[in-house]
JSON list of C-alpha atoms and ligand atoms in Angstrom, two decimals:
[
{"chain": "A", "resi": 222, "resn": "MET", "atom": "CA", "xyz": [-152.56, -104.80, 101.08]},
{"chain": "A", "resi": 223, "resn": "SER", "atom": "CA", "xyz": [-153.09, -102.55, 103.72]},
{"chain": "A", "resi": 224, "resn": "ASP", "atom": "CA", "xyz": [-155.78, -103.33, 106.66]},
{"chain": "A", "resi": 225, "resn": "ARG", "atom": "CA", "xyz": [-159.22, -101.58, 106.02]},
{"chain": "A", "resi": 226, "resn": "LEU", "atom": "CA", "xyz": [-160.40, -99.82, 109.48]},
{"chain": "A", "resi": 227, "resn": "LEU", "atom": "CA", "xyz": [-163.70, -98.11, 110.14]},
{"chain": "A", "resi": 228, "resn": "VAL", "atom": "CA", "xyz": [-163.46, -95.42, 112.73]},
{"chain": "A", "resi": 229, "resn": "ILE", "atom": "CA", "xyz": [-167.29, -94.41, 113.98]},
{"chain": "A", "resi": 230, "resn": "GLU", "atom": "CA", "xyz": [-166.52, -91.24, 116.26]},
{"chain": "A", "resi": 231, "resn": "ASP", "atom": "CA", "xyz": [-168.72, -88.50, 116.43]},
{"chain": "A", "resi": 232, "resn": "ASP", "atom": "CA", "xyz": [-165.86, -86.07, 118.35]},
{"chain": "A", "resi": 233, "resn": "ALA", "atom": "CA", "xyz": [-164.21, -84.37, 116.01]},
{"chain": "A", "resi": 234, "resn": "THR", "atom": "CA", "xyz": [-160.63, -83.82, 117.51]},
{"chain": "A", "resi": 235, "resn": "ILE", "atom": "CA", "xyz": [-160.67, -87.38, 118.86]},
{"chain": "A", "resi": 236, "resn": "GLY", "atom": "CA", "xyz": [-161.70, -88.99, 115.47]},
{"chain": "A", "resi": 237, "resn": "GLU", "atom": "CA", "xyz": [-158.90, -86.72, 113.85]},
{"chain": "A", "resi": 238, "resn": "VAL", "atom": "CA", "xyz": [-156.53, -88.06, 116.24]},
{"chain": "A", "resi": 239, "resn": "LEU", "atom": "CA", "xyz": [-157.33, -91.48, 115.80]},
{"chain": "A", "resi": 240, "resn": "THR", "atom": "CA", "xyz": [-157.80, -91.57, 111.93]},
{"chain": "A", "resi": 241, "resn": "SER", "atom": "CA", "xyz": [-154.66, -89.58, 111.33]},
{"chain": "A", "resi": 242, "resn": "SER", "atom": "CA", "xyz": [-152.58, -91.98, 114.00]},
{"chain": "A", "resi": 243, "resn": "LEU", "atom": "CA", "xyz": [-154.04, -95.19, 112.47]},
{"chain": "A", "resi": 244, "resn": "ARG", "atom": "CA", "xyz": [-153.28, -93.99, 108.60]},
{"chain": "A", "resi": 245, "resn": "GLY", "atom": "CA", "xyz": [-149.79, -93.13, 110.24]},
{"chain": "A", "resi": 246, "resn": "GLN", "atom": "CA", "xyz": [-149.57, -96.69, 111.00]},
{"chain": "A", "resi": 247, "resn": "GLY", "atom": "CA", "xyz": [-150.13, -98.02, 107.59]},
{"chain": "A", "resi": 248, "resn": "HIS", "atom": "CA", "xyz": [-153.74, -98.58, 107.72]},
{"chain": "A", "resi": 249, "resn": "ASP", "atom": "CA", "xyz": [-156.45, -97.62, 105.43]},
{"chain": "A", "resi": 250, "resn": "VAL", "atom": "CA", "xyz": [-158.92, -95.68, 107.53]},
{"chain": "A", "resi": 251, "resn": "PHE", "atom": "CA", "xyz": [-162.31, -94.47, 107.00]},
{"chain": "A", "resi": 252, "resn": "TRP", "atom": "CA", "xyz": [-164.15, -92.30, 109.51]},
{"chain": "A", "resi": 253, "resn": "GLU", "atom": "CA", "xyz": [-167.77, -91.92, 109.75]},
{"chain": "A", "resi": 254, "resn": "ARG", "atom": "CA", "xyz": [-169.23, -89.54, 112.43]},
{"chain": "A", "resi": 255, "resn": "THR", "atom": "CA", "xyz": [-172.58, -91.04, 113.30]},
{"chain": "A", "resi": 256, "resn": "ALA", "atom": "CA", "xyz": [-173.98, -94.56, 113.74]},
{"chain": "A", "resi": 257, "resn": "ARG", "atom": "CA", "xyz": [-176.24, -94.42, 110.66]},
{"chain": "A", "resi": 258, "resn": "SER", "atom": "CA", "xyz": [-173.55, -93.30, 108.42]},
{"chain": "A", "resi": 259, "resn": "GLY", "atom": "CA", "xyz": [-171.46, -95.80, 110.09]},
{"chain": "A", "resi": 260, "resn": "LEU", "atom": "CA", "xyz": [-173.44, -98.57, 109.13]},
{"chain": "A", "resi": 261, "resn": "ALA", "atom": "CA", "xyz": [-174.41, -97.37, 105.92]},
{"chain": "A", "resi": 262, "resn": "ARG", "atom": "CA", "xyz": [-170.50, -97.36, 105.24]},
{"chain": "A", "resi": 263, "resn": "ALA", "atom": "CA", "xyz": [-170.30, -101.15, 106.78]},
{"chain": "A", "resi": 264, "resn": "ALA", "atom": "CA", "xyz": [-172.98, -102.47, 104.44]},
{"chain": "A", "resi": 265, "resn": "ARG", "atom": "CA", "xyz": [-171.00, -101.22, 101.71]},
{"chain": "A", "resi": 266, "resn": "THR", "atom": "CA", "xyz": [-167.55, -102.24, 102.46]},
{"chain": "A", "resi": 267, "resn": "ASP", "atom": "CA", "xyz": [-165.87, -104.85, 104.10]},
{"chain": "A", "resi": 268, "resn": "PHE", "atom": "CA", "xyz": [-163.47, -103.75, 107.02]},
{"chain": "A", "resi": 269, "resn": "ASP", "atom": "CA", "xyz": [-160.88, -106.18, 108.96]},
{"chain": "A", "resi": 270, "resn": "LEU", "atom": "CA", "xyz": [-161.63, -103.81, 111.98]},
{"chain": "A", "resi": 271, "resn": "ILE", "atom": "CA", "xyz": [-163.76, -101.36, 113.25]},
{"chain": "A", "resi": 272, "resn": "LEU", "atom": "CA", "xyz": [-163.60, -98.55, 116.09]},
{"chain": "A", "resi": 273, "resn": "LEU", "atom": "CA", "xyz": [-166.89, -98.37, 117.77]},
{"chain": "A", "resi": 274, "resn": "ASP", "atom": "CA", "xyz": [-167.58, -95.41, 120.11]},
{"chain": "A", "resi": 275, "resn": "LEU", "atom": "CA", "xyz": [-170.63, -96.03, 121.96]},
{"chain": "A", "resi": 276, "resn": "GLY", "atom": "CA", "xyz": [-171.61, -92.79, 122.77]},
{"chain": "A", "resi": 277, "resn": "LEU", "atom": "CA", "xyz": [-172.98, -91.65, 119.27]},
{"chain": "A", "resi": 278, "resn": "PRO", "atom": "CA", "xyz": [-175.62, -89.38, 119.01]},
{"chain": "A", "resi": 279, "resn": "ASP", "atom": "CA", "xyz": [-178.28, -91.18, 116.93]},
{"chain": "A", "resi": 280, "resn": "LEU", "atom": "CA", "xyz": [-178.26, -94.63, 118.07]},
{"chain": "A", "resi": 281, "resn": "ASP", "atom": "CA", "xyz": [-177.52, -96.40, 121.10]},
{"chain": "A", "resi": 282, "resn": "GLY", "atom": "CA", "xyz": [-173.63, -97.72, 120.74]},
{"chain": "A", "resi": 283, "resn": "VAL", "atom": "CA", "xyz": [-174.42, -101.40, 122.00]},
{"chain": "A", "resi": 284, "resn": "GLU", "atom": "CA", "xyz": [-177.33, -101.40, 119.24]},
{"chain": "A", "resi": 285, "resn": "VAL", "atom": "CA", "xyz": [-174.73, -100.07, 116.58]},
{"chain": "A", "resi": 286, "resn": "CYS", "atom": "CA", "xyz": [-172.20, -103.16, 117.59]},
{"chain": "A", "resi": 287, "resn": "ARG", "atom": "CA", "xyz": [-175.16, -105.59, 117.62]},
{"chain": "A", "resi": 288, "resn": "ARG", "atom": "CA", "xyz": [-175.96, -104.50, 114.07]},
{"chain": "A", "resi": 289, "resn": "LEU", "atom": "CA", "xyz": [-172.23, -104.22, 113.08]},
{"chain": "A", "resi": 290, "resn": "ARG", "atom": "CA", "xyz": [-172.05, -107.70, 113.99]},
{"chain": "A", "resi": 291, "resn": "GLN", "atom": "CA", "xyz": [-174.52, -109.36, 111.86]},
{"chain": "A", "resi": 292, "resn": "GLN", "atom": "CA", "xyz": [-173.10, -107.31, 109.11]},
{"chain": "A", "resi": 293, "resn": "GLN", "atom": "CA", "xyz": [-169.54, -107.48, 109.58]},
{"chain": "A", "resi": 294, "resn": "SER", "atom": "CA", "xyz": [-169.20, -111.13, 110.32]},
{"chain": "A", "resi": 295, "resn": "GLY", "atom": "CA", "xyz": [-165.13, -111.10, 109.65]},
{"chain": "A", "resi": 296, "resn": "ALA", "atom": "CA", "xyz": [-164.97, -107.94, 111.14]},
{"chain": "A", "resi": 297, "resn": "VAL", "atom": "CA", "xyz": [-163.05, -107.04, 114.67]},
{"chain": "A", "resi": 298, "resn": "VAL", "atom": "CA", "xyz": [-165.14, -104.53, 116.36]},
{"chain": "A", "resi": 299, "resn": "VAL", "atom": "CA", "xyz": [-163.14, -102.67, 119.14]},
{"chain": "A", "resi": 300, "resn": "VAL", "atom": "CA", "xyz": [-165.20, -100.50, 121.42]},
{"chain": "A", "resi": 301, "resn": "LEU", "atom": "CA", "xyz": [-164.01, -97.13, 122.62]},
{"chain": "A", "resi": 302, "resn": "THR", "atom": "CA", "xyz": [-166.05, -95.75, 125.76]},
{"chain": "A", "resi": 303, "resn": "ALA", "atom": "CA", "xyz": [-165.88, -93.21, 128.09]},
{"chain": "A", "resi": 304, "resn": "ARG", "atom": "CA", "xyz": [-168.28, -95.33, 130.58]},
{"chain": "A", "resi": 305, "resn": "THR", "atom": "CA", "xyz": [-166.07, -97.48, 132.84]},
{"chain": "A", "resi": 306, "resn": "THR", "atom": "CA", "xyz": [-168.16, -99.44, 135.09]},
{"chain": "A", "resi": 307, "resn": "GLU", "atom": "CA", "xyz": [-168.22, -102.99, 134.43]},
{"chain": "A", "resi": 308, "resn": "MET", "atom": "CA", "xyz": [-171.68, -103.49, 133.57]},
{"chain": "A", "resi": 309, "resn": "ASP", "atom": "CA", "xyz": [-171.21, -101.37, 130.47]},
{"chain": "A", "resi": 310, "resn": "VAL", "atom": "CA", "xyz": [-168.00, -103.38, 129.48]},
{"chain": "A", "resi": 311, "resn": "VAL", "atom": "CA", "xyz": [-170.01, -106.37, 129.95]},
{"chain": "A", "resi": 312, "resn": "VAL", "atom": "CA", "xyz": [-172.78, -105.04, 127.63]},
{"chain": "A", "resi": 313, "resn": "GLY", "atom": "CA", "xyz": [-170.43, -104.24, 125.22]},
{"chain": "A", "resi": 314, "resn": "LEU", "atom": "CA", "xyz": [-168.82, -107.17, 125.11]},
{"chain": "A", "resi": 315, "resn": "GLU", "atom": "CA", "xyz": [-172.29, -109.30, 125.11]},
{"chain": "A", "resi": 316, "resn": "ALA", "atom": "CA", "xyz": [-173.11, -107.16, 122.17]},
{"chain": "A", "resi": 317, "resn": "GLY", "atom": "CA", "xyz": [-170.35, -108.76, 120.09]},
{"chain": "A", "resi": 318, "resn": "ALA", "atom": "CA", "xyz": [-167.29, -106.42, 120.47]},
{"chain": "A", "resi": 319, "resn": "ASP", "atom": "CA", "xyz": [-164.46, -108.37, 120.54]},
{"chain": "A", "resi": 320, "resn": "ASP", "atom": "CA", "xyz": [-162.38, -105.68, 122.76]},
{"chain": "A", "resi": 321, "resn": "TYR", "atom": "CA", "xyz": [-162.79, -102.57, 124.28]},
{"chain": "A", "resi": 322, "resn": "LEU", "atom": "CA", "xyz": [-160.68, -99.30, 125.12]},
{"chain": "A", "resi": 323, "resn": "THR", "atom": "CA", "xyz": [-161.61, -96.66, 127.68]},
{"chain": "A", "resi": 324, "resn": "LYS", "atom": "CA", "xyz": [-161.21, -93.05, 127.17]},
{"chain": "A", "resi": 325, "resn": "PRO", "atom": "CA", "xyz": [-158.92, -91.39, 127.03]},
{"chain": "A", "resi": 326, "resn": "VAL", "atom": "CA", "xyz": [-157.35, -93.68, 124.63]},
{"chain": "A", "resi": 327, "resn": "ARG", "atom": "CA", "xyz": [-153.72, -94.09, 124.97]},
{"chain": "A", "resi": 328, "resn": "LEU", "atom": "CA", "xyz": [-152.36, -94.50, 121.22]},
{"chain": "A", "resi": 329, "resn": "ALA", "atom": "CA", "xyz": [-149.69, -96.54, 121.85]},
{"chain": "A", "resi": 330, "resn": "GLU", "atom": "CA", "xyz": [-152.08, -99.17, 123.47]},
{"chain": "A", "resi": 331, "resn": "LEU", "atom": "CA", "xyz": [-154.46, -98.95, 120.65]},
{"chain": "A", "resi": 332, "resn": "HIS", "atom": "CA", "xyz": [-151.82, -99.51, 117.91]},
{"chain": "A", "resi": 333, "resn": "ALA", "atom": "CA", "xyz": [-150.56, -102.51, 120.04]},
{"chain": "A", "resi": 334, "resn": "ARG", "atom": "CA", "xyz": [-153.82, -104.02, 120.56]},
{"chain": "A", "resi": 335, "resn": "ILE", "atom": "CA", "xyz": [-155.05, -103.35, 116.81]},
{"chain": "A", "resi": 336, "resn": "ARG", "atom": "CA", "xyz": [-151.78, -104.98, 115.67]},
{"chain": "A", "resi": 337, "resn": "ALA", "atom": "CA", "xyz": [-152.65, -107.93, 117.87]},
{"chain": "A", "resi": 338, "resn": "HIS", "atom": "CA", "xyz": [-156.21, -108.37, 116.67]},
{"chain": "A", "resi": 339, "resn": "LEU", "atom": "CA", "xyz": [-155.05, -107.72, 112.87]},
{"chain": "A", "resi": 340, "resn": "ARG", "atom": "CA", "xyz": [-152.39, -110.71, 113.42]},
{"chain": "A", "resi": 341, "resn": "ARG", "atom": "CA", "xyz": [-155.11, -113.33, 114.80]},
{"chain": "A", "resi": 342, "resn": "GLY", "atom": "CA", "xyz": [-156.86, -112.97, 111.25]},
{"chain": "A", "resi": 343, "resn": "VAL", "atom": "CA", "xyz": [-155.45, -113.77, 107.80]},
{"chain": "A", "resi": 344, "resn": "PRO", "atom": "CA", "xyz": [-151.84, -113.46, 107.98]},
{"chain": "A", "resi": 345, "resn": "VAL", "atom": "CA", "xyz": [-150.66, -110.73, 106.23]},
{"chain": "A", "resi": 346, "resn": "LEU", "atom": "CA", "xyz": [-147.17, -109.21, 105.14]},
{"chain": "A", "resi": 347, "resn": "ALA", "atom": "CA", "xyz": [-146.08, -106.68, 107.77]},
{"chain": "A", "resi": 348, "resn": "ALA", "atom": "CA", "xyz": [-145.91, -103.18, 106.39]},
{"chain": "A", "resi": 349, "resn": "SER", "atom": "CA", "xyz": [-142.21, -102.54, 105.72]},
{"chain": "A", "resi": 350, "resn": "PRO", "atom": "CA", "xyz": [-140.06, -101.10, 108.47]},
{"chain": "A", "resi": 351, "resn": "VAL", "atom": "CA", "xyz": [-137.94, -99.26, 106.30]},
{"chain": "A", "resi": 352, "resn": "ARG", "atom": "CA", "xyz": [-139.34, -96.22, 104.98]},
{"chain": "A", "resi": 353, "resn": "SER", "atom": "CA", "xyz": [-136.98, -93.64, 102.35]},
{"chain": "A", "resi": 354, "resn": "VAL", "atom": "CA", "xyz": [-137.12, -90.31, 101.35]},
{"chain": "A", "resi": 355, "resn": "GLY", "atom": "CA", "xyz": [-134.88, -89.15, 98.76]},
{"chain": "A", "resi": 356, "resn": "ASP", "atom": "CA", "xyz": [-131.26, -90.24, 100.47]},
{"chain": "A", "resi": 357, "resn": "LEU", "atom": "CA", "xyz": [-132.77, -90.57, 103.98]},
{"chain": "A", "resi": 358, "resn": "VAL", "atom": "CA", "xyz": [-133.66, -93.87, 105.22]},
{"chain": "A", "resi": 359, "resn": "VAL", "atom": "CA", "xyz": [-135.54, -94.55, 108.55]},
{"chain": "A", "resi": 360, "resn": "ASP", "atom": "CA", "xyz": [-135.58, -97.91, 109.66]},
{"chain": "A", "resi": 361, "resn": "THR", "atom": "CA", "xyz": [-138.06, -98.59, 112.47]},
{"chain": "A", "resi": 362, "resn": "ALA", "atom": "CA", "xyz": [-136.90, -102.55, 112.96]},
{"chain": "A", "resi": 363, "resn": "SER", "atom": "CA", "xyz": [-133.35, -101.44, 114.00]},
{"chain": "A", "resi": 364, "resn": "ARG", "atom": "CA", "xyz": [-134.05, -97.62, 114.64]},
{"chain": "A", "resi": 365, "resn": "ARG", "atom": "CA", "xyz": [-131.42, -96.65, 112.58]},
{"chain": "A", "resi": 366, "resn": "VAL", "atom": "CA", "xyz": [-131.16, -93.44, 110.39]},
{"chain": "A", "resi": 367, "resn": "THR", "atom": "CA", "xyz": [-129.12, -93.02, 107.39]},
{"chain": "A", "resi": 368, "resn": "VAL", "atom": "CA", "xyz": [-128.43, -90.45, 104.81]},
{"chain": "A", "resi": 369, "resn": "ALA", "atom": "CA", "xyz": [-127.04, -91.89, 101.72]},
{"chain": "A", "resi": 370, "resn": "GLY", "atom": "CA", "xyz": [-125.70, -94.69, 103.62]},
{"chain": "A", "resi": 371, "resn": "ARG", "atom": "CA", "xyz": [-124.17, -93.08, 106.61]},
{"chain": "A", "resi": 372, "resn": "GLU", "atom": "CA", "xyz": [-125.92, -92.98, 109.78]},
{"chain": "A", "resi": 373, "resn": "VAL", "atom": "CA", "xyz": [-127.51, -89.91, 111.58]},
{"chain": "A", "resi": 374, "resn": "GLY", "atom": "CA", "xyz": [-127.18, -90.07, 115.52]},
{"chain": "A", "resi": 375, "resn": "LEU", "atom": "CA", "xyz": [-130.56, -88.88, 116.93]},
{"chain": "A", "resi": 376, "resn": "ARG", "atom": "CA", "xyz": [-132.16, -89.09, 120.10]},
{"chain": "A", "resi": 377, "resn": "ALA", "atom": "CA", "xyz": [-134.76, -91.58, 120.92]},
{"chain": "A", "resi": 378, "resn": "ARG", "atom": "CA", "xyz": [-137.97, -89.13, 120.92]},
{"chain": "A", "resi": 379, "resn": "GLU", "atom": "CA", "xyz": [-136.18, -87.41, 117.78]},
{"chain": "A", "resi": 380, "resn": "PHE", "atom": "CA", "xyz": [-136.00, -90.82, 116.14]},
{"chain": "A", "resi": 381, "resn": "ASP", "atom": "CA", "xyz": [-139.82, -91.38, 116.76]},
{"chain": "A", "resi": 382, "resn": "LEU", "atom": "CA", "xyz": [-140.47, -87.92, 115.52]},
{"chain": "A", "resi": 383, "resn": "LEU", "atom": "CA", "xyz": [-138.50, -88.50, 112.34]},
{"chain": "A", "resi": 384, "resn": "ALA", "atom": "CA", "xyz": [-140.34, -92.17, 111.87]},
{"chain": "A", "resi": 385, "resn": "ARG", "atom": "CA", "xyz": [-143.52, -90.54, 112.56]},
{"chain": "A", "resi": 386, "resn": "LEU", "atom": "CA", "xyz": [-143.40, -87.85, 109.35]},
{"chain": "A", "resi": 387, "resn": "ALA", "atom": "CA", "xyz": [-141.58, -90.39, 107.22]},
{"chain": "A", "resi": 388, "resn": "ALA", "atom": "CA", "xyz": [-144.77, -92.68, 107.75]},
{"chain": "A", "resi": 389, "resn": "GLU", "atom": "CA", "xyz": [-146.49, -90.04, 105.55]},
{"chain": "A", "resi": 390, "resn": "PRO", "atom": "CA", "xyz": [-144.05, -87.90, 103.29]},
{"chain": "A", "resi": 391, "resn": "GLY", "atom": "CA", "xyz": [-145.63, -85.13, 101.82]},
{"chain": "A", "resi": 392, "resn": "VAL", "atom": "CA", "xyz": [-148.62, -85.20, 104.57]},
{"chain": "A", "resi": 393, "resn": "ALA", "atom": "CA", "xyz": [-149.09, -82.31, 106.98]},
{"chain": "A", "resi": 394, "resn": "VAL", "atom": "CA", "xyz": [-149.10, -83.66, 110.19]},
{"chain": "A", "resi": 395, "resn": "SER", "atom": "CA", "xyz": [-150.82, -82.00, 113.35]},
{"chain": "A", "resi": 396, "resn": "ARG", "atom": "CA", "xyz": [-149.05, -80.97, 116.60]},
{"chain": "A", "resi": 397, "resn": "ALA", "atom": "CA", "xyz": [-151.85, -82.78, 118.22]},
{"chain": "A", "resi": 398, "resn": "THR", "atom": "CA", "xyz": [-150.94, -86.02, 116.31]},
{"chain": "A", "resi": 399, "resn": "LEU", "atom": "CA", "xyz": [-147.26, -85.63, 116.57]},
{"chain": "A", "resi": 400, "resn": "MET", "atom": "CA", "xyz": [-147.78, -85.14, 120.50]},
{"chain": "A", "resi": 401, "resn": "ALA", "atom": "CA", "xyz": [-150.22, -87.99, 120.86]},
{"chain": "A", "resi": 402, "resn": "ASP", "atom": "CA", "xyz": [-148.17, -90.09, 118.52]},
{"chain": "A", "resi": 403, "resn": "VAL", "atom": "CA", "xyz": [-144.59, -89.50, 119.91]},
{"chain": "A", "resi": 404, "resn": "TRP", "atom": "CA", "xyz": [-144.85, -88.17, 123.46]},
{"chain": "A", "resi": 405, "resn": "ASP", "atom": "CA", "xyz": [-148.02, -90.28, 124.14]},
{"chain": "A", "resi": 406, "resn": "ASP", "atom": "CA", "xyz": [-149.93, -89.88, 127.38]},
{"chain": "A", "resi": 407, "resn": "HIS", "atom": "CA", "xyz": [-147.78, -86.78, 127.84]},
{"chain": "A", "resi": 408, "resn": "TRP", "atom": "CA", "xyz": [-149.54, -85.17, 124.88]},
{"chain": "A", "resi": 409, "resn": "SER", "atom": "CA", "xyz": [-151.85, -82.77, 126.74]},
{"chain": "A", "resi": 410, "resn": "GLY", "atom": "CA", "xyz": [-148.90, -80.93, 128.32]},
{"chain": "A", "resi": 411, "resn": "SER", "atom": "CA", "xyz": [-146.83, -78.11, 126.46]},
{"chain": "A", "resi": 412, "resn": "THR", "atom": "CA", "xyz": [-145.98, -78.47, 123.15]},
{"chain": "A", "resi": 413, "resn": "LYS", "atom": "CA", "xyz": [-142.86, -76.74, 123.27]},
{"chain": "A", "resi": 414, "resn": "THR", "atom": "CA", "xyz": [-141.02, -79.34, 123.49]},
{"chain": "A", "resi": 415, "resn": "LEU", "atom": "CA", "xyz": [-142.25, -80.66, 119.83]},
{"chain": "A", "resi": 416, "resn": "ASP", "atom": "CA", "xyz": [-140.42, -77.26, 118.48]},
{"chain": "A", "resi": 417, "resn": "VAL", "atom": "CA", "xyz": [-137.11, -78.18, 120.39]},
{"chain": "A", "resi": 418, "resn": "HIS", "atom": "CA", "xyz": [-137.29, -81.73, 119.17]},
{"chain": "A", "resi": 419, "resn": "VAL", "atom": "CA", "xyz": [-138.21, -80.63, 115.41]},
{"chain": "A", "resi": 420, "resn": "ALA", "atom": "CA", "xyz": [-135.00, -77.95, 115.78]},
{"chain": "A", "resi": 421, "resn": "ALA", "atom": "CA", "xyz": [-132.39, -80.88, 116.66]},
{"chain": "A", "resi": 422, "resn": "VAL", "atom": "CA", "xyz": [-133.70, -83.19, 113.95]},
{"chain": "A", "resi": 423, "resn": "ARG", "atom": "CA", "xyz": [-133.31, -80.39, 111.43]},
{"chain": "A", "resi": 424, "resn": "ARG", "atom": "CA", "xyz": [-129.88, -79.38, 112.58]},
{"chain": "A", "resi": 425, "resn": "LYS", "atom": "CA", "xyz": [-128.69, -83.23, 112.04]},
{"chain": "A", "resi": 426, "resn": "LEU", "atom": "CA", "xyz": [-130.51, -83.97, 108.78]},
{"chain": "A", "resi": 427, "resn": "GLY", "atom": "CA", "xyz": [-129.00, -80.52, 107.66]},
{"chain": "A", "resi": 428, "resn": "GLY", "atom": "CA", "xyz": [-125.42, -81.59, 108.74]},
{"chain": "A", "resi": 429, "resn": "ALA", "atom": "CA", "xyz": [-125.55, -84.69, 107.38]},
{"chain": "A", "resi": 430, "resn": "SER", "atom": "CA", "xyz": [-126.59, -83.14, 103.93]},
{"chain": "A", "resi": 431, "resn": "ALA", "atom": "CA", "xyz": [-123.74, -81.10, 103.27]},
{"chain": "A", "resi": 432, "resn": "SER", "atom": "CA", "xyz": [-123.05, -82.37, 99.80]},
{"chain": "A", "resi": 433, "resn": "LEU", "atom": "CA", "xyz": [-124.99, -80.97, 96.95]},
{"chain": "A", "resi": 434, "resn": "ASP", "atom": "CA", "xyz": [-125.28, -84.57, 95.75]},
{"chain": "A", "resi": 435, "resn": "ILE", "atom": "CA", "xyz": [-127.52, -85.65, 98.41]},
{"chain": "A", "resi": 436, "resn": "ARG", "atom": "CA", "xyz": [-131.36, -85.36, 98.76]},
{"chain": "A", "resi": 437, "resn": "VAL", "atom": "CA", "xyz": [-132.49, -85.26, 102.03]},
{"chain": "A", "resi": 438, "resn": "PRO", "atom": "CA", "xyz": [-135.93, -84.28, 102.90]},
{"chain": "A", "resi": 439, "resn": "GLY", "atom": "CA", "xyz": [-136.16, -81.19, 105.54]},
{"chain": "A", "resi": 440, "resn": "ILE", "atom": "CA", "xyz": [-139.14, -80.62, 108.04]},
{"chain": "A", "resi": 441, "resn": "ALA", "atom": "CA", "xyz": [-141.35, -78.09, 106.44]},
{"chain": "A", "resi": 442, "resn": "THR", "atom": "CA", "xyz": [-143.24, -75.68, 109.14]},
{"chain": "A", "resi": 443, "resn": "VAL", "atom": "CA", "xyz": [-147.36, -75.77, 108.39]},
{"chain": "A", "resi": 444, "resn": "ARG", "atom": "CA", "xyz": [-148.43, -72.51, 110.14]},
{"chain": "A", "resi": 445, "resn": "GLY", "atom": "CA", "xyz": [-151.11, -72.89, 112.41]},
{"chain": "A", "resi": 446, "resn": "HIS", "atom": "CA", "xyz": [-151.13, -76.57, 111.98]},
{"chain": "A", "resi": 447, "resn": "GLY", "atom": "CA", "xyz": [-147.71, -78.87, 112.49]},
{"chain": "A", "resi": 448, "resn": "TYR", "atom": "CA", "xyz": [-145.16, -80.32, 110.38]},
{"chain": "A", "resi": 449, "resn": "ARG", "atom": "CA", "xyz": [-144.52, -82.02, 107.11]},
{"chain": "A", "resi": 450, "resn": "LEU", "atom": "CA", "xyz": [-141.57, -83.86, 105.92]},
{"chain": "A", "resi": 451, "resn": "GLU", "atom": "CA", "xyz": [-140.60, -83.00, 102.45]},
{"chain": "A", "resi": 452, "resn": "LEU", "atom": "CA", "xyz": [-138.23, -83.14, 99.59]},
{"chain": "A", "resi": 453, "resn": "ASP", "atom": "CA", "xyz": [-136.89, -79.43, 98.92]},
{"chain": "A", "resi": 454, "resn": "PRO", "atom": "CA", "xyz": [-139.24, -77.62, 101.42]},
{"chain": "B", "resi": 199, "resn": "CA", "atom": "CA1", "xyz": [-168.81, -89.93, 121.58]}
]
């Protein structure tokens, strides 16, 4: 069973990037945009981890954190804050937060911290590192890609890109999410490099699926949004 996460974040762009990337990591993610709706959600549903933006429009984030602590004694609370002074950090932790991250959040660091926190709880079987779509198999443990058993040579970023798309087959993943997940801290730069890598992966998967008997997904362009991995695009 996947871990259940609650994101309480009022910023639409940040919320979208966070929820999409956390879903890509295999988590079951709920997103609430106000303190009140977040608290209402937490009153109904048990969460393994709550990601709380301290700067919410309707209630003070530290107060929200205190209330979440009372409601959700089993959940790990990670505070996201643009406030970087030490006092704010201390106040956040005194309010019952288990950890904090300052914005802008580096997704690789966020994922690593969340994994570490969730491991501390009840041991769960890790999500399988192997994803298969048709005859394509992406193994994130060994970082190997095979098509019908034959290995496809991908460069590091090409592999990361394909692995990210394969984490959610059939789901349109936005350019911003791909840049954030695959290129991490360089994601605010040009996204031309994304198209170049997509072209390379398409070429290599196409070359590997020359036989008609082999079913290999392609990377479909989703106009005005991003890309989607699917069979028979
Ligand atoms: Ca905010």
